PDB file of C-alpha atoms in Angstrom:
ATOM      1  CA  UNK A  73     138.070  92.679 105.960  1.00 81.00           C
ATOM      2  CA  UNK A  74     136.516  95.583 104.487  1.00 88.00           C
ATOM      3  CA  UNK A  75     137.905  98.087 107.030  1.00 91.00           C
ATOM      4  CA  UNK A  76     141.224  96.618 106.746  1.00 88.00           C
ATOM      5  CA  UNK A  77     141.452  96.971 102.454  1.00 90.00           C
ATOM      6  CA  UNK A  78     139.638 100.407 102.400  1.00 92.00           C
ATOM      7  CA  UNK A  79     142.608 101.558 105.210  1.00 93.00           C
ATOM      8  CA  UNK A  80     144.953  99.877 102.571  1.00 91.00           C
ATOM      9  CA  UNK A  81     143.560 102.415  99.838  1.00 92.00           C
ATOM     10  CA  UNK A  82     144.073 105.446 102.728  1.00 92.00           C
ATOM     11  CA  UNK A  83     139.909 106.117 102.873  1.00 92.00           C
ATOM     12  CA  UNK A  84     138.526 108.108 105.103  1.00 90.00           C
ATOM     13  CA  UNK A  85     136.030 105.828 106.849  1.00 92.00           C
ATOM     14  CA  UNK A  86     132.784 106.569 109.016  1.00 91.00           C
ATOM     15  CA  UNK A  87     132.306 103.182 111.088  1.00 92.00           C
ATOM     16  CA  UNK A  88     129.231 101.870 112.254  1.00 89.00           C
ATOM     17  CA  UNK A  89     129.607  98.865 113.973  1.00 90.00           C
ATOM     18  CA  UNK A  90     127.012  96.612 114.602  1.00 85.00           C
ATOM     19  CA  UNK A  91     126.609  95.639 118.323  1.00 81.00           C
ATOM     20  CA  UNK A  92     127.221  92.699 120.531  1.00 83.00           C
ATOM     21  CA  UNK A  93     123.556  92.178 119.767  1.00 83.00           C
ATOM     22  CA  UNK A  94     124.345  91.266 116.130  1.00 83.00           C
ATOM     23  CA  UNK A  95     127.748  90.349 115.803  1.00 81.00           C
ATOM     24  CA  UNK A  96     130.626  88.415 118.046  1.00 88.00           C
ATOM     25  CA  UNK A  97     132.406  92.366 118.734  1.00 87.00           C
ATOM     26  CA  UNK A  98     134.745  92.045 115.897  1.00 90.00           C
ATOM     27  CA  UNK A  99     133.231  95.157 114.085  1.00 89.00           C
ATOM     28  CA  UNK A 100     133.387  97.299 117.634  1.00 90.00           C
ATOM     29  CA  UNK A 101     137.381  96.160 117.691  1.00 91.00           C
ATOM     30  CA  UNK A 102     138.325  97.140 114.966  1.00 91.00           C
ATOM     31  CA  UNK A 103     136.442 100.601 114.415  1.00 92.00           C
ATOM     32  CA  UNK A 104     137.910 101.035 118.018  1.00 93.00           C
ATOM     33  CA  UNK A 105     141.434 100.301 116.836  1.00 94.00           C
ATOM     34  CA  UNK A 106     141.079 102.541 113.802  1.00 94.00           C
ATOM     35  CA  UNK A 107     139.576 105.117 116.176  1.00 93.00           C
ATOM     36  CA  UNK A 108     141.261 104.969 119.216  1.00 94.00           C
ATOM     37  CA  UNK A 109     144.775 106.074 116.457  1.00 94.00           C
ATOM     38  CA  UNK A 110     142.672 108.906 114.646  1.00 92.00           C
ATOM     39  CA  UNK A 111     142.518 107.319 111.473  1.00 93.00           C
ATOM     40  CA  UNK A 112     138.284 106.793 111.098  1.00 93.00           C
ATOM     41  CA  UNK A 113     135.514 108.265 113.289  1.00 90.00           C
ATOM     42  CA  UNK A 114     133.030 105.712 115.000  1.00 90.00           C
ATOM     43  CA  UNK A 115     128.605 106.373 114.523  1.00 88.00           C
ATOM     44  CA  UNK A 116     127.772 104.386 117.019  1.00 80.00           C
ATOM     45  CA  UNK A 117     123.693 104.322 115.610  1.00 69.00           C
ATOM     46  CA  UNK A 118     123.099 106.065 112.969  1.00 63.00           C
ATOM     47  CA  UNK A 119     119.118 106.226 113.641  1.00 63.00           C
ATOM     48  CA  UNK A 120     119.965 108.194 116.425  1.00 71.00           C
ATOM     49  CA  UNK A 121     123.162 109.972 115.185  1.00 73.00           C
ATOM     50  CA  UNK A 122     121.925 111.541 111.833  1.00 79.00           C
ATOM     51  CA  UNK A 123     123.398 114.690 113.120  1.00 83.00           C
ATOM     52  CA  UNK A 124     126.538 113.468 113.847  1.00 83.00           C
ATOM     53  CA  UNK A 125     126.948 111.941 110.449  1.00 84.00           C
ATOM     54  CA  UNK A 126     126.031 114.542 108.311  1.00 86.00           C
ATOM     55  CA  UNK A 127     128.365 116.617 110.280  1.00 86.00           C
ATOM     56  CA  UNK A 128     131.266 114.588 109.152  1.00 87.00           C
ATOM     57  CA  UNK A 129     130.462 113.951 105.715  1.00 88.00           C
ATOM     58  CA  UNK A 130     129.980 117.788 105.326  1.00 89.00           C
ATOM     59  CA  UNK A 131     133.443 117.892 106.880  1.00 87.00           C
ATOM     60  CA  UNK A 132     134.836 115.300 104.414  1.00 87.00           C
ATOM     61  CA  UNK A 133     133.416 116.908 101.959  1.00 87.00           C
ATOM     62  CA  UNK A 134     134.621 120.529 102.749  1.00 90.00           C
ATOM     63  CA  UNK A 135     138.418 119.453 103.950  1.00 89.00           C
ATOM     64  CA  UNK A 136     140.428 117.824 101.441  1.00 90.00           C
ATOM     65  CA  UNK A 137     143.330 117.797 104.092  1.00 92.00           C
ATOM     66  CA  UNK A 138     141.070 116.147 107.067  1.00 90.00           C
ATOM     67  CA  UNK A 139     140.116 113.168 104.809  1.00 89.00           C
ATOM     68  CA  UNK A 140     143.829 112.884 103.663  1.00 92.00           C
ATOM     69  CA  UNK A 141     144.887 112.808 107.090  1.00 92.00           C
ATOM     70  CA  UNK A 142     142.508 110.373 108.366  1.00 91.00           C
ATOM     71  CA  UNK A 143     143.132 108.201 104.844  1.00 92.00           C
ATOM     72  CA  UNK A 144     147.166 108.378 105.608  1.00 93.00           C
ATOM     73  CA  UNK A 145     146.701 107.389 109.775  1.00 93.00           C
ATOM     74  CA  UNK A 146     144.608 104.550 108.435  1.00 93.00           C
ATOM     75  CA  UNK A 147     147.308 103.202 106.251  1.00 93.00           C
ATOM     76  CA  UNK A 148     150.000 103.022 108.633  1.00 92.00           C
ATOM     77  CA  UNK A 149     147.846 101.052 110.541  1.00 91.00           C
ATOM     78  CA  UNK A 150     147.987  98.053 107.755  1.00 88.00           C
ATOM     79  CA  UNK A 151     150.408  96.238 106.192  1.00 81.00           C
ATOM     80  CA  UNK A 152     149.752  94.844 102.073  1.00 80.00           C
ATOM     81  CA  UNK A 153     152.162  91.642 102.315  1.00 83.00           C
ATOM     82  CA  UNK A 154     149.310  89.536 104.236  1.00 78.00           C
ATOM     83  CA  UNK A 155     149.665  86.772 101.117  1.00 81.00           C
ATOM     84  CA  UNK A 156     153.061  87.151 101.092  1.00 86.00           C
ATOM     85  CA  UNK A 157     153.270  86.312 104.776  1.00 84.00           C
ATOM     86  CA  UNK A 158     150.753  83.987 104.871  1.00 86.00           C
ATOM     87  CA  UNK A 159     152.835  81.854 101.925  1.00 88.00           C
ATOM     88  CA  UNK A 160     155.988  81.668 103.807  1.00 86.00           C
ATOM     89  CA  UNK A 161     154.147  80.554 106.899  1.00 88.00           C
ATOM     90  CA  UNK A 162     152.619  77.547 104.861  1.00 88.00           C
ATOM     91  CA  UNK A 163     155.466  76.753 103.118  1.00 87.00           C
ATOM     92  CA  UNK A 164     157.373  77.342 106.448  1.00 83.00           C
ATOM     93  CA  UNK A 165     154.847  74.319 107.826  1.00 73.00           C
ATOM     94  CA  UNK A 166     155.697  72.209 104.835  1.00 68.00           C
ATOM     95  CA  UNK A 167     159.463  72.026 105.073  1.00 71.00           C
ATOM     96  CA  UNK A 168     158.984  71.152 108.733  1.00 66.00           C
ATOM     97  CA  UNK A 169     156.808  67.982 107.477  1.00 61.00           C
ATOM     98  CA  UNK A 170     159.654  67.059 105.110  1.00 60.00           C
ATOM     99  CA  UNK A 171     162.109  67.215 107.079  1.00 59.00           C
ATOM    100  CA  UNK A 172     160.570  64.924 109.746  1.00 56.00           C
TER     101      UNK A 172
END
């Protein structure tokens, strides 16, 4: 859920997903689905990708633009009315019961 509510705030994110080793793939979904639409980059192990990370975070830190950009994808990506639709499903569910 993290991913999803720092998207919400337009964040750039750097994702490191843990692997199929440690986790049922949810965290490799969703840093792919993020990724895959240019709105977060993806370490894949950051023992072995130091590099690669400070790169980024240099970037980040250099380019206010990049990090907006990335930030604004991410956004589009969610939607903030999950209670709202989660409600009317349940109450949705109810009526059905009373009216039975």
């Amino acid at each position: 859920t993290t991913v999803w509510e720092v998207a919400l705030l337009e964040k750039v994110m750097i994702l490191v997903p843990l692997g199929l080793h440690a986790s049922r793939g949810d965290q490799i979904r969703n840093a792919r689905y993020f990724s895959e639409r240019d709105a977060a980059m993806i370490v894949g192990d950051l023992n072995r990708e130091n590099a690669a990370v400070l790169e980024m975070l240099s970037r980040f830190a250099v380019d206010d633009n990049e990090r907006k950009r990335l930030g604004a994808r991410a956004r589009k990506l969610v939607r903030d009315d999950a209670s709202k639709r989660i409600s009317d499903i349940l109450i949705g569910y109810n009526n059905m019961e009373t009216d039975e």
